[in-house]
Each structure stands twice: as structure tokens, then as C-alpha cells.
Amino acid sequence: MDFDFFKRIIDDASQIGVKTIHLYLHGESLLHPQLVEMISYIKSKNLEFNLTTNGMLLNKEKIELILHSGVSSADHIVFSILGYSKEVHE
């Protein structure tokens, strides 16, 4: 999705009273090249966000970027764990 189009959606959502944006990015959210910019823009409109990830791509740098994008205690980052062992996952 074009980032300008994303911003228009967030602007419209904010104007009609939406409080929370659920970032569903068709696959692993952390792979999206503009994820941090998306979160920052959502937060600039005083909206909350929910993000689901399997956490495999989290590293110190990615965590720092996300935390400095305006995350607050009202936001949710959900970790999707499909199996507690290799055998269960497969």
C-alpha cells in the first residue's frame, strides 16, 4: 500500500472517532519496510495500535526503533506462537 494512501486512511479513521488501528499486514508484520513509519504516523494522530508478530525478526535494533516510534502502554504487540515445540508446530 502506498504510504500516502495509508496516511489518508489513518487521517479519516481519526476524524470519525476510531481509537485503535489493527495493523494486519498479510504475513509477518516485522517484514514490512515501513512498519516503524506506520506506527509513528498512527501515534502522531493519538491513536492506539495492535500489531501481531511471531517475534522471529525482533532484535535489539528493531525493538529500539519500535519503542521510539511512540509506543505507549495503551498499544498492544501480540506474539503469535503456533506450537510450543518443533513437533507440535510442524
PDB file of C-alpha atoms in Angstrom:
ATOM      1  CA  MET A   1       0.000   0.000   0.000  1.00  0.00           C
ATOM      2  CA  ASP A   2       1.236   3.443  -0.900  1.00  0.00           C
ATOM      3  CA  PHE A   3       2.213   5.323   2.282  1.00  0.00           C
ATOM      4  CA  ASP A   4       0.219   8.425   1.288  1.00  0.00           C
ATOM      5  CA  PHE A   5      -2.877   6.248   0.921  1.00  0.00           C
ATOM      6  CA  PHE A   6      -2.149   4.694   4.334  1.00  0.00           C
ATOM      7  CA  LYS A   7      -1.938   8.186   5.850  1.00  0.00           C
ATOM      8  CA  ARG A   8      -5.289   9.151   4.311  1.00  0.00           C
ATOM      9  CA  ILE A   9      -6.889   6.064   5.849  1.00  0.00           C
ATOM     10  CA  ILE A  10      -5.432   6.900   9.266  1.00  0.00           C
ATOM     11  CA  ASP A  11      -6.497  10.547   8.936  1.00  0.00           C
ATOM     12  CA  ASP A  12     -10.051   9.518   8.040  1.00  0.00           C
ATOM     13  CA  ALA A  13     -10.184   6.957  10.849  1.00  0.00           C
ATOM     14  CA  SER A  14      -9.009   9.553  13.346  1.00  0.00           C
ATOM     15  CA  GLN A  15     -11.591  12.084  12.180  1.00  0.00           C
ATOM     16  CA  ILE A  16     -14.519   9.688  12.593  1.00  0.00           C
ATOM     17  CA  GLY A  17     -13.516   8.663  16.108  1.00  0.00           C
ATOM     18  CA  VAL A  18     -11.637   5.407  15.608  1.00  0.00           C
ATOM     19  CA  LYS A  19      -9.463   4.772  18.667  1.00  0.00           C
ATOM     20  CA  THR A  20      -7.364   1.739  17.687  1.00  0.00           C
ATOM     21  CA  ILE A  21      -5.726   0.661  14.447  1.00  0.00           C
ATOM     22  CA  HIS A  22      -5.101  -3.057  13.961  1.00  0.00           C
ATOM     23  CA  LEU A  23      -2.082  -3.455  11.720  1.00  0.00           C
ATOM     24  CA  TYR A  24      -2.728  -6.618   9.768  1.00  0.00           C
ATOM     25  CA  LEU A  25      -0.065  -6.779   7.110  1.00  0.00           C
ATOM     26  CA  HIS A  26      -0.722 -10.184   5.454  1.00  0.00           C
ATOM     27  CA  GLY A  27       2.191 -12.110   6.845  1.00  0.00           C
ATOM     28  CA  GLU A  28       4.927 -11.253   9.281  1.00  0.00           C
ATOM     29  CA  SER A  29       4.427  -7.617  10.280  1.00  0.00           C
ATOM     30  CA  LEU A  30       8.098  -7.028  11.006  1.00  0.00           C
ATOM     31  CA  LEU A  31       8.906  -7.617   7.333  1.00  0.00           C
ATOM     32  CA  HIS A  32       7.014  -4.516   6.219  1.00  0.00           C
ATOM     33  CA  PRO A  33       9.626  -1.936   5.131  1.00  0.00           C
ATOM     34  CA  GLN A  34       7.612   0.999   6.506  1.00  0.00           C
ATOM     35  CA  LEU A  35       6.356  -0.549   9.738  1.00  0.00           C
ATOM     36  CA  VAL A  36       8.071   1.969  12.020  1.00  0.00           C
ATOM     37  CA  GLU A  37       6.838   4.887   9.903  1.00  0.00           C
ATOM     38  CA  MET A  38       3.312   3.446  10.010  1.00  0.00           C
ATOM     39  CA  ILE A  39       3.400   3.147  13.795  1.00  0.00           C
ATOM     40  CA  SER A  40       4.818   6.672  14.129  1.00  0.00           C
ATOM     41  CA  TYR A  41       2.065   8.094  11.944  1.00  0.00           C
ATOM     42  CA  ILE A  42      -0.651   6.252  13.876  1.00  0.00           C
ATOM     43  CA  LYS A  43       0.778   7.581  17.146  1.00  0.00           C
ATOM     44  CA  SER A  44       1.042  11.128  15.738  1.00  0.00           C
ATOM     45  CA  LYS A  45      -2.760  11.028  15.420  1.00  0.00           C
ATOM     46  CA  ASN A  46      -3.112   9.965  19.079  1.00  0.00           C
ATOM     47  CA  LEU A  47      -4.398   6.545  18.100  1.00  0.00           C
ATOM     48  CA  GLU A  48      -3.570   3.200  19.652  1.00  0.00           C
ATOM     49  CA  PHE A  49      -2.373   0.258  17.593  1.00  0.00           C
ATOM     50  CA  ASN A  50      -2.318  -3.515  17.731  1.00  0.00           C
ATOM     51  CA  LEU A  51       0.376  -5.478  15.956  1.00  0.00           C
ATOM     52  CA  THR A  52       0.789  -9.246  15.662  1.00  0.00           C
ATOM     53  CA  THR A  53       4.189 -10.839  15.084  1.00  0.00           C
ATOM     54  CA  ASN A  54       5.842 -14.196  15.563  1.00  0.00           C
ATOM     55  CA  GLY A  55       8.807 -12.276  17.009  1.00  0.00           C
ATOM     56  CA  MET A  56      11.411 -14.142  14.963  1.00  0.00           C
ATOM     57  CA  LEU A  57      12.764 -10.933  13.418  1.00  0.00           C
ATOM     58  CA  LEU A  58      12.968  -8.977  16.650  1.00  0.00           C
ATOM     59  CA  ASN A  59      16.438  -7.859  17.553  1.00  0.00           C
ATOM     60  CA  LYS A  60      17.729  -5.027  19.706  1.00  0.00           C
ATOM     61  CA  GLU A  61      17.728  -2.551  16.805  1.00  0.00           C
ATOM     62  CA  LYS A  62      14.153  -3.365  15.718  1.00  0.00           C
ATOM     63  CA  ILE A  63      12.913  -3.191  19.319  1.00  0.00           C
ATOM     64  CA  GLU A  64      14.558   0.221  19.788  1.00  0.00           C
ATOM     65  CA  LEU A  65      13.028   1.542  16.552  1.00  0.00           C
ATOM     66  CA  ILE A  66       9.553   0.377  17.527  1.00  0.00           C
ATOM     67  CA  LEU A  67       9.841   1.711  21.083  1.00  0.00           C
ATOM     68  CA  HIS A  68      10.986   5.111  19.826  1.00  0.00           C
ATOM     69  CA  SER A  69       8.115   5.348  17.345  1.00  0.00           C
ATOM     70  CA  GLY A  70       5.753   6.455  20.093  1.00  0.00           C
ATOM     71  CA  VAL A  71       4.579   3.157  21.591  1.00  0.00           C
ATOM     72  CA  SER A  72       2.652   3.578  24.833  1.00  0.00           C
ATOM     73  CA  SER A  73       1.131   1.261  27.418  1.00  0.00           C
ATOM     74  CA  ALA A  74      -2.195   1.514  25.555  1.00  0.00           C
ATOM     75  CA  ASP A  75      -0.728  -0.238  22.496  1.00  0.00           C
ATOM     76  CA  HIS A  76      -0.549  -3.998  22.046  1.00  0.00           C
ATOM     77  CA  ILE A  77       2.077  -6.154  20.422  1.00  0.00           C
ATOM     78  CA  VAL A  78       0.829  -9.734  20.243  1.00  0.00           C
ATOM     79  CA  PHE A  79       3.182 -12.661  19.782  1.00  0.00           C
ATOM     80  CA  SER A  80       1.750 -15.492  17.720  1.00  0.00           C
ATOM     81  CA  ILE A  81       3.086 -18.819  18.920  1.00  0.00           C
ATOM     82  CA  LEU A  82       1.729 -21.701  16.880  1.00  0.00           C
ATOM     83  CA  GLY A  83       3.484 -24.505  18.734  1.00  0.00           C
ATOM     84  CA  TYR A  84       5.421 -24.909  21.940  1.00  0.00           C
ATOM     85  CA  SER A  85       7.790 -27.412  20.337  1.00  0.00           C
ATOM     86  CA  LYS A  86       9.097 -28.210  16.871  1.00  0.00           C
ATOM     87  CA  GLU A  87       6.937 -31.336  16.711  1.00  0.00           C
ATOM     88  CA  VAL A  88       3.730 -29.500  17.669  1.00  0.00           C
ATOM     89  CA  HIS A  89       4.481 -26.634  15.285  1.00  0.00           C
ATOM     90  CA  GLU A  90       5.030 -28.977  12.336  1.00  0.00           C
TER      91      GLU A  90
END
